[in-house]
Every structure is written in C-alpha cells, then in structure tokens.
Amino acid sequence: QYNVSLTYVGQTVEVTTASQDVVEQVKKQAFDLYKGGHTAGTSGNATPLEGVHFEVKLESDIQALVAKGMSLEEAKAAAPLYDELITDKNGQASSIELPYGTYRVMETVPAEDYNTADDFFVTVTEDSREHQSFTNNVIIDEVFTSYLKIVKKDAETGKTVQLANTEFKIRTLQDIYVAGKEIKAGEYVGYFTWNPFQGFWVDEWTTDESGTVMLNEMLPAGDYELVEINAPEGYLLNDEVVEFTISNKGMMEIAADGNPIITVEKEDISVKGQITVYKEGEVFTGIHQNDDGSYSFDYESKGQSNTEFQIIADTDILDPSNDGTILYEKDEVVETITTGTNGYATSSKLPLGEYR
C-alpha cells in the first residue's frame, strides 16, 4: 500500500491534490539444470556432460511465428534469444533471471557422441531469487548409436562390387554395449538375433548381390576395425583392416525408422590374367655330309622373334564389379602382342574371361 497525504494549502484553493508514483516490479526467476549421459542397456548413475549448449526462448514468441506460417523448427530458430546456457564439468548450468512467462529450453549443441535431448519448458510465475531446480530431474542424453552399412568397392575403379558373399567381422577398440551385452576392447562385435524358432549369435556379416550389408543392431559411438575374412568371387582377399568411427559428427544417412546410418567401404583388387604365347620355328644351322657321301641341311627349333598375335575376346568380357559394363565385346581385338628374341610374348594384365 502507499500512504497519500492531502493537506490544507490556503483559503483560495478549493481542491487540494496529491500524487504518488506506483512502480511495478516484473516477476523474475532463474533456473538450474543438470545434464547427464547414459549408455543404453546399462544401469548406474548418469555421467555429467560438459559443454552442452541450451537456448532459452519465450514460447509465446515461438507460437506467434508459427501462427504467421512458419514451421515449428523455423520458429524456434527465428524467435528472440533470452539466454544461452553451457554446462560445466559437473554437467550443471544456471540461467539468468527470466521475466514472467513460459520458456522453451532447447539443446542446440549436444556432447560429442551423445544424442540430443527433447525440448523442455520452464514457467516463471513468482518473483524469487531462489532458482527453480531441474537438477533432481536429470536431462539425459543417450550415447549416440548408429546402424552400420558396409559396402564392397573395387579398388581400381571405385565401383561398388555387386557380388554376394564378401564376409566381414568387426572389432571394437574400446569397451561397448551392443543390445545390452558388454563387449570388451579388442573383441569382435556380436549380438543375438532371433527368427520365429530360435535365437542365434551373429558376429559375421555377408554382403548380398548389391555388394552391401547392414547390421541389424546399432553400434554405440567409438572406434572400430572392419576385418574382411572372405572376398567375393574374382577378387583378392584384402586382409588390411579398415579403421572407422561411429560418431554424431559428419554426414550420415537416415534409416526408415529415423535412426542414422554410417557407411564404411572396403576395397578389393580384382584378379587379373595374362596370356603368354611362344613362337617356335626351324632355323638353318649348317650342312653335314652323310655316310653315302651326300649332303644334308641341318635345322634347329628356336624361338621366333617379331611375330605378332592378336588376343581377341571370345565372349563379352564384363567388368569384374558385375555392374553390367562390357569392357570388350565378343570378337573385339583386345591387344596385339609381339614375340621377343626368345620367341615369347606376354599380354598385359587382362580381366578374367574367355579369349582366343
């Protein structure tokens, strides 16, 4: 309440007046939050996540933009920013004192290799210096997980090898959990899968006719090695491991269920063939006298130089990647070779097929 005093100011003043300024204080309050990380399929306390960014925007501003035709995502990006929070090493952050209203709190930069949490709301209705606390209701991010797609490639052409039966194993370089099962660093990844009749352990993956294979279970963020244990027909086994990383950084596909897909490629070299020919002929070496006094010419079989041979495709010669490309058509001259001084001639390395 305000005290106002009306006093007598003289006999000539019929009405005396008084004024009083009334100042309203906007209700304001801050809030605290705690950000933790969790690995799916495990129990235990959440791990504090440092460096996670949150933006705080007034929900009425966002909805006003939606009413003007923006999508919710567009409106969230365009609405004025009231505060930005970044969690400390303990996973905690505090806002400024926000004026009366309902605010949308949006996680904009998650911790590396963790998923992004859903938006949540903070409503300020009281004027208080005591912070609203969300530290007892931990904002949880699950460890980032992704499907893995493996693609077999031709090392020389870069084409996808559209052949079945390339077999792979995957080794983890740190302790992980896949489908709730712990797998230690250095072990091969595996998981149980089920058909209508039984469950069985899967730790090898085989490409289909498209030259690809995708794991049925998602892998958590971390470093891995792809190991080829069987090459497709017509290719050399490449026993050099491919190191790859599952991470929420970088480009990725999105699966039909909305989850990410990370692709890893493994290259092999196709087997080649070489054709060698030998040209031999009789060479005059001298004359000798026979027992009856007659003479005979002497000859010796030796390699013949400078003889040309054409290597011709006896059928269509196809690209080893099985993409349908014809490298050489039937009856096409593939190469011409010439014998050397020793009578031999060898072709270049040719794709497998029938030649004449």
Short mmCIF file of C-alpha atoms in Angstrom, two decimals:
data_model
loop_
_atom_site.label_atom_id
_atom_site.label_comp_id
_atom_site.label_asym_id
_atom_site.label_seq_id
_atom_site.Cartn_x
_atom_site.Cartn_y
_atom_site.Cartn_z
CA GLN A 1 0.00 0.00 0.00
CA TYR A 2 1.01 3.60 -0.46
CA ASN A 3 0.41 6.49 2.01
CA VAL A 4 -1.07 9.68 0.45
CA SER A 5 -1.48 12.94 2.38
CA LEU A 6 -3.99 15.66 1.43
CA THR A 7 -3.22 18.95 3.30
CA TYR A 8 -4.72 22.46 3.51
CA VAL A 9 -2.87 24.87 1.23
CA GLY A 10 -4.83 28.06 1.72
CA GLN A 11 -8.21 29.77 1.67
CA THR A 12 -8.18 30.35 -2.05
CA VAL A 13 -7.68 26.69 -3.06
CA GLU A 14 -10.94 24.81 -3.28
CA VAL A 15 -9.46 21.36 -4.14
CA THR A 16 -6.07 20.19 -3.00
CA THR A 17 -4.28 17.38 -4.83
CA ALA A 18 -1.52 14.85 -4.15
CA SER A 19 0.34 12.47 -6.46
CA GLN A 20 2.12 9.15 -5.88
CA ASP A 21 4.24 7.16 -8.32
CA VAL A 22 3.40 3.44 -8.34
CA VAL A 23 6.23 1.18 -9.59
CA GLU A 24 5.52 -2.46 -10.52
CA GLN A 25 8.36 -4.98 -10.27
CA VAL A 26 8.35 -7.67 -13.02
CA LYS A 27 8.35 -11.14 -11.55
CA LYS A 28 11.66 -12.84 -12.33
CA GLN A 29 13.33 -16.13 -11.51
CA ALA A 30 16.31 -18.18 -12.73
CA PHE A 31 16.60 -21.94 -13.08
CA ASP A 32 19.33 -24.59 -12.77
CA LEU A 33 19.73 -27.75 -14.82
CA TYR A 34 21.93 -30.86 -14.80
CA LYS A 35 22.94 -32.69 -17.95
CA GLY A 36 23.93 -36.35 -17.82
CA GLY A 37 24.80 -39.08 -20.30
CA HIS A 38 23.75 -42.71 -20.31
CA THR A 39 24.60 -45.83 -22.29
CA ALA A 40 21.51 -47.68 -23.46
CA GLY A 41 21.05 -51.11 -21.94
CA THR A 42 23.12 -50.35 -18.83
CA SER A 43 22.32 -49.34 -15.27
CA GLY A 44 24.05 -46.90 -12.95
CA ASN A 45 24.33 -43.16 -12.48
CA ALA A 46 24.40 -40.77 -15.41
CA THR A 47 27.76 -39.30 -16.41
CA PRO A 48 27.98 -35.46 -16.20
CA LEU A 49 28.25 -33.94 -19.67
CA GLU A 50 30.33 -30.77 -20.09
CA GLY A 51 29.97 -28.25 -22.91
CA VAL A 52 26.33 -28.93 -23.78
CA HIS A 53 24.59 -25.81 -25.15
CA PHE A 54 20.99 -24.81 -24.46
CA GLU A 55 18.99 -21.89 -25.84
CA VAL A 56 16.12 -20.32 -23.88
CA LYS A 57 13.30 -18.68 -25.84
CA LEU A 58 9.85 -17.40 -24.88
CA GLU A 59 7.24 -19.89 -26.02
CA SER A 60 4.71 -17.17 -26.87
CA ASP A 61 7.23 -15.67 -29.32
CA ILE A 62 7.66 -19.06 -30.99
CA GLN A 63 3.93 -19.70 -31.26
CA ALA A 64 3.35 -16.21 -32.69
CA LEU A 65 5.73 -17.05 -35.54
CA VAL A 66 4.03 -20.42 -36.07
CA ALA A 67 0.71 -18.57 -36.36
CA LYS A 68 2.26 -16.49 -39.16
CA GLY A 69 3.01 -19.62 -41.18
CA MET A 70 6.42 -20.77 -40.01
CA SER A 71 7.08 -24.40 -39.15
CA LEU A 72 7.88 -25.09 -35.51
CA GLU A 73 11.55 -25.64 -36.34
CA GLU A 74 11.73 -22.38 -38.30
CA ALA A 75 10.01 -20.50 -35.48
CA LYS A 76 12.36 -21.96 -32.87
CA ALA A 77 15.31 -20.72 -34.89
CA ALA A 78 13.88 -17.25 -35.59
CA ALA A 79 12.45 -16.36 -32.16
CA PRO A 80 14.45 -13.92 -29.97
CA LEU A 81 17.04 -15.49 -27.68
CA TYR A 82 16.65 -14.80 -23.95
CA ASP A 83 19.59 -16.80 -22.67
CA GLU A 84 22.18 -19.41 -23.67
CA LEU A 85 23.47 -21.97 -21.17
CA ILE A 86 26.60 -24.12 -21.39
CA THR A 87 27.09 -26.93 -18.90
CA ASP A 88 30.26 -27.07 -16.81
CA LYS A 89 32.41 -30.10 -15.98
CA ASN A 90 29.76 -31.18 -13.45
CA GLY A 91 27.06 -31.10 -16.12
CA GLN A 92 25.40 -28.08 -14.50
CA ALA A 93 24.30 -24.66 -15.79
CA SER A 94 22.20 -21.75 -14.47
CA SER A 95 20.11 -19.26 -16.40
CA ILE A 96 19.77 -15.53 -15.89
CA GLU A 97 16.67 -14.30 -14.04
CA LEU A 98 13.91 -14.64 -16.61
CA PRO A 99 10.79 -12.44 -16.57
CA TYR A 100 7.29 -13.85 -16.11
CA GLY A 101 6.32 -16.35 -18.81
CA THR A 102 6.80 -19.85 -20.19
CA TYR A 103 10.12 -20.61 -21.87
CA ARG A 104 11.21 -23.38 -24.21
CA VAL A 105 14.68 -24.75 -23.40
CA MET A 106 16.33 -26.36 -26.42
CA GLU A 107 19.53 -28.37 -26.53
CA THR A 108 21.41 -26.97 -29.53
CA VAL A 109 24.90 -28.48 -29.18
CA PRO A 110 24.99 -31.94 -27.62
CA ALA A 111 28.04 -33.53 -26.08
CA GLU A 112 30.19 -35.32 -28.64
CA ASP A 113 28.89 -38.84 -29.36
CA TYR A 114 25.63 -38.29 -27.46
CA ASN A 115 22.14 -37.80 -28.81
CA THR A 116 20.19 -34.55 -28.35
CA ALA A 117 17.54 -34.37 -25.62
CA ASP A 118 13.97 -33.23 -26.29
CA ASP A 119 12.94 -29.64 -25.55
CA PHE A 120 11.57 -28.92 -22.10
CA PHE A 121 9.69 -25.96 -20.59
CA VAL A 122 10.29 -23.63 -17.65
CA THR A 123 7.46 -21.42 -16.34
CA VAL A 124 8.18 -18.32 -14.25
CA THR A 125 5.19 -17.22 -12.15
CA GLU A 126 6.84 -15.93 -8.96
CA ASP A 127 9.36 -13.24 -8.18
CA SER A 128 12.09 -15.13 -6.38
CA ARG A 129 15.86 -15.10 -6.01
CA GLU A 130 15.74 -18.84 -5.34
CA HIS A 131 16.36 -20.74 -8.56
CA GLN A 132 13.96 -23.27 -9.95
CA SER A 133 15.88 -26.53 -9.88
CA PHE A 134 15.89 -29.19 -12.57
CA THR A 135 18.96 -30.87 -11.10
CA ASN A 136 16.90 -33.64 -9.48
CA ASN A 137 15.27 -34.40 -12.83
CA VAL A 138 18.39 -35.09 -14.88
CA ILE A 139 18.20 -34.20 -18.56
CA ILE A 140 19.53 -37.42 -20.03
CA ASP A 141 21.27 -37.88 -23.38
CA GLU A 142 21.77 -41.44 -24.56
CA VAL A 143 25.14 -42.35 -26.09
CA PHE A 144 24.95 -41.82 -29.84
CA THR A 145 24.28 -45.02 -31.76
CA SER A 146 24.07 -45.72 -35.46
CA TYR A 147 23.39 -48.51 -37.89
CA LEU A 148 26.46 -49.59 -39.86
CA LYS A 149 26.36 -50.29 -43.60
CA ILE A 150 29.34 -51.99 -45.21
CA VAL A 151 29.95 -51.54 -48.94
CA LYS A 152 32.37 -53.61 -51.02
CA LYS A 153 34.29 -51.47 -53.55
CA ASP A 154 36.63 -52.15 -56.47
CA ALA A 155 39.96 -50.59 -55.52
CA GLU A 156 40.84 -49.67 -59.13
CA THR A 157 37.54 -48.32 -60.46
CA GLY A 158 35.79 -47.19 -57.28
CA LYS A 159 32.68 -49.07 -58.34
CA THR A 160 30.53 -50.99 -55.89
CA VAL A 161 31.23 -54.70 -56.34
CA GLN A 162 27.75 -56.08 -56.92
CA LEU A 163 28.57 -59.61 -55.84
CA ALA A 164 27.43 -61.59 -52.83
CA ASN A 165 29.43 -63.46 -50.22
CA THR A 166 32.03 -60.96 -49.02
CA GLU A 167 32.32 -61.73 -45.31
CA PHE A 168 33.35 -59.33 -42.57
CA LYS A 169 33.97 -59.18 -38.84
CA ILE A 170 34.08 -56.02 -36.69
CA ARG A 171 36.47 -55.44 -33.79
CA THR A 172 35.80 -52.79 -31.14
CA LEU A 173 38.71 -50.72 -29.84
CA GLN A 174 37.01 -49.83 -26.53
CA ASP A 175 34.52 -51.39 -24.13
CA ILE A 176 31.00 -51.04 -25.52
CA TYR A 177 27.47 -52.32 -25.08
CA VAL A 178 25.54 -53.69 -28.05
CA ALA A 179 21.92 -54.72 -27.50
CA GLY A 180 22.61 -54.71 -23.74
CA LYS A 181 25.63 -57.03 -23.91
CA GLU A 182 29.08 -55.80 -22.89
CA ILE A 183 31.88 -56.33 -25.41
CA LYS A 184 35.43 -55.65 -24.28
CA ALA A 185 38.05 -53.70 -26.22
CA GLY A 186 39.77 -55.95 -28.75
CA GLU A 187 36.86 -58.36 -29.03
CA TYR A 188 34.72 -58.90 -32.09
CA VAL A 189 31.29 -57.28 -32.11
CA GLY A 190 28.32 -59.60 -31.95
CA TYR A 191 24.73 -59.82 -30.82
CA PHE A 192 21.86 -62.24 -30.54
CA THR A 193 19.21 -62.16 -33.22
CA TRP A 194 16.02 -64.15 -33.44
CA ASN A 195 13.93 -65.92 -36.02
CA PRO A 196 10.48 -67.39 -35.31
CA PHE A 197 12.05 -70.58 -33.98
CA GLN A 198 15.28 -69.75 -32.16
CA GLY A 199 17.90 -67.18 -31.29
CA PHE A 200 21.47 -67.30 -32.52
CA TRP A 201 24.68 -65.34 -32.13
CA VAL A 202 25.78 -63.14 -35.04
CA ASP A 203 29.38 -61.91 -35.30
CA GLU A 204 29.98 -62.14 -39.08
CA TRP A 205 28.20 -60.25 -41.83
CA THR A 206 27.94 -61.22 -45.52
CA THR A 207 27.13 -58.95 -48.45
CA ASP A 208 24.19 -59.68 -50.73
CA GLU A 209 24.07 -59.28 -54.53
CA SER A 210 24.15 -55.49 -54.15
CA GLY A 211 27.60 -55.69 -52.55
CA THR A 212 26.32 -54.28 -49.27
CA VAL A 213 25.30 -55.49 -45.83
CA MET A 214 23.84 -53.60 -42.85
CA LEU A 215 23.93 -54.63 -39.21
CA ASN A 216 20.55 -55.21 -37.57
CA GLU A 217 21.68 -53.69 -34.27
CA MET A 218 23.07 -50.19 -33.84
CA LEU A 219 26.65 -49.64 -32.65
CA PRO A 220 27.50 -47.07 -29.96
CA ALA A 221 29.90 -44.20 -30.56
CA GLY A 222 33.52 -45.27 -30.64
CA ASP A 223 36.38 -46.59 -32.77
CA TYR A 224 36.26 -49.90 -34.62
CA GLU A 225 38.10 -52.04 -37.16
CA LEU A 226 36.49 -53.73 -40.16
CA VAL A 227 38.11 -57.07 -40.99
CA GLU A 228 37.48 -58.90 -44.28
CA ILE A 229 37.58 -62.67 -43.90
CA ASN A 230 36.31 -63.77 -47.31
CA ALA A 231 36.48 -61.94 -50.65
CA PRO A 232 33.85 -62.14 -53.40
CA GLU A 233 34.50 -64.33 -56.42
CA GLY A 234 37.01 -62.78 -58.79
CA TYR A 235 38.68 -60.60 -56.13
CA LEU A 236 41.73 -60.91 -53.91
CA LEU A 237 41.23 -61.04 -50.15
CA ASN A 238 42.31 -57.75 -48.60
CA ASP A 239 43.44 -58.50 -45.05
CA GLU A 240 44.28 -54.87 -44.25
CA VAL A 241 41.81 -53.65 -41.62
CA VAL A 242 39.75 -50.51 -42.15
CA GLU A 243 39.51 -48.29 -39.07
CA PHE A 244 36.29 -46.33 -38.71
CA THR A 245 34.47 -44.26 -36.11
CA ILE A 246 30.84 -44.17 -35.06
CA SER A 247 30.18 -40.52 -34.21
CA ASN A 248 27.47 -37.87 -34.39
CA LYS A 249 29.91 -35.67 -36.33
CA GLY A 250 29.87 -35.67 -40.13
CA MET A 251 27.49 -36.80 -42.86
CA MET A 252 25.21 -39.79 -42.47
CA GLU A 253 22.14 -41.35 -44.00
CA ILE A 254 18.85 -41.64 -42.15
CA ALA A 255 17.10 -45.01 -41.99
CA ALA A 256 13.38 -45.54 -42.45
CA ASP A 257 12.99 -45.69 -38.66
CA GLY A 258 14.66 -42.26 -38.32
CA ASN A 259 17.97 -43.54 -36.97
CA PRO A 260 21.33 -42.68 -38.54
CA ILE A 261 23.31 -44.95 -40.87
CA ILE A 262 27.09 -44.67 -41.13
CA THR A 263 28.70 -46.26 -44.20
CA VAL A 264 32.12 -47.92 -44.30
CA GLU A 265 33.74 -49.01 -47.56
CA LYS A 266 36.20 -51.87 -48.06
CA GLU A 267 38.22 -52.08 -51.28
CA ASP A 268 39.49 -55.20 -53.04
CA ILE A 269 41.55 -55.65 -56.21
CA SER A 270 40.11 -57.85 -58.94
CA VAL A 271 42.08 -60.90 -60.06
CA LYS A 272 43.73 -60.48 -63.50
CA GLY A 273 45.09 -62.92 -66.06
CA GLN A 274 47.97 -62.85 -68.53
CA ILE A 275 48.29 -64.77 -71.78
CA THR A 276 51.75 -65.96 -72.87
CA VAL A 277 52.48 -67.37 -76.33
CA TYR A 278 55.65 -68.98 -77.69
CA LYS A 279 56.52 -68.92 -81.37
CA GLU A 280 58.93 -71.68 -82.46
CA GLY A 281 60.37 -72.49 -85.87
CA GLU A 282 63.24 -74.31 -87.57
CA VAL A 283 66.41 -72.30 -88.12
CA PHE A 284 69.14 -73.33 -90.57
CA THR A 285 72.33 -74.13 -88.67
CA GLY A 286 74.61 -75.78 -91.24
CA ILE A 287 75.34 -78.66 -93.67
CA HIS A 288 76.75 -82.10 -92.98
CA GLN A 289 77.89 -84.98 -95.18
CA ASN A 290 76.06 -88.24 -94.92
CA ASP A 291 77.70 -91.70 -94.87
CA ASP A 292 76.82 -92.22 -98.51
CA GLY A 293 78.63 -89.06 -99.46
CA SER A 294 75.53 -86.94 -99.91
CA TYR A 295 74.90 -83.70 -98.04
CA SER A 296 72.01 -82.67 -95.76
CA PHE A 297 70.94 -79.34 -94.35
CA ASP A 298 70.82 -79.02 -90.55
CA TYR A 299 67.95 -77.26 -88.75
CA GLU A 300 67.20 -76.44 -85.07
CA SER A 301 63.94 -75.43 -83.48
CA LYS A 302 64.28 -71.98 -81.88
CA GLY A 303 62.02 -69.19 -80.66
CA GLN A 304 60.96 -66.80 -83.38
CA SER A 305 61.03 -63.04 -82.80
CA ASN A 306 58.83 -60.28 -84.23
CA THR A 307 55.76 -62.48 -84.65
CA GLU A 308 52.51 -60.67 -83.88
CA PHE A 309 49.49 -62.24 -82.23
CA GLN A 310 46.05 -60.75 -81.70
CA ILE A 311 44.21 -61.50 -78.47
CA ILE A 312 40.50 -61.48 -79.23
CA ALA A 313 37.55 -61.62 -76.83
CA ASP A 314 35.80 -64.94 -77.40
CA THR A 315 32.75 -63.73 -75.45
CA ASP A 316 31.75 -60.37 -73.99
CA ILE A 317 34.28 -59.51 -71.27
CA LEU A 318 32.43 -57.94 -68.36
CA ASP A 319 33.58 -55.55 -65.65
CA PRO A 320 34.51 -57.63 -62.58
CA SER A 321 32.28 -55.43 -60.38
CA ASN A 322 29.27 -57.10 -62.05
CA ASP A 323 27.62 -53.78 -62.85
CA GLY A 324 26.86 -54.93 -66.41
CA THR A 325 29.56 -52.88 -68.12
CA ILE A 326 31.09 -54.63 -71.16
CA LEU A 327 34.82 -53.99 -71.23
CA TYR A 328 35.38 -55.84 -74.50
CA GLU A 329 32.69 -57.05 -76.88
CA LYS A 330 32.76 -60.53 -78.42
CA ASP A 331 35.26 -60.71 -81.33
CA GLU A 332 36.87 -57.40 -80.36
CA VAL A 333 40.66 -57.25 -80.57
CA VAL A 334 41.78 -56.68 -77.02
CA GLU A 335 45.52 -56.47 -77.54
CA THR A 336 48.27 -57.20 -80.06
CA ILE A 337 51.48 -58.71 -78.73
CA THR A 338 54.82 -59.34 -80.44
CA THR A 339 57.33 -62.06 -79.66
CA GLY A 340 60.77 -61.12 -78.46
CA THR A 341 64.12 -62.66 -79.33
CA ASN A 342 63.35 -65.68 -77.17
CA GLY A 343 60.10 -66.31 -79.04
CA TYR A 344 57.85 -65.38 -76.11
CA ALA A 345 55.20 -62.66 -75.88
CA THR A 346 53.06 -61.87 -72.85
CA SER A 347 49.93 -59.79 -72.68
CA SER A 348 49.18 -57.06 -70.18
CA LYS A 349 47.04 -57.95 -67.18
CA LEU A 350 43.58 -58.71 -68.54
CA PRO A 351 40.20 -59.04 -66.83
CA LEU A 352 39.09 -62.63 -66.39
CA GLY A 353 37.13 -64.09 -69.29
CA GLU A 354 37.31 -66.18 -72.46
CA TYR A 355 39.84 -65.17 -75.15
CA ARG A 356 41.27 -66.64 -78.33
#
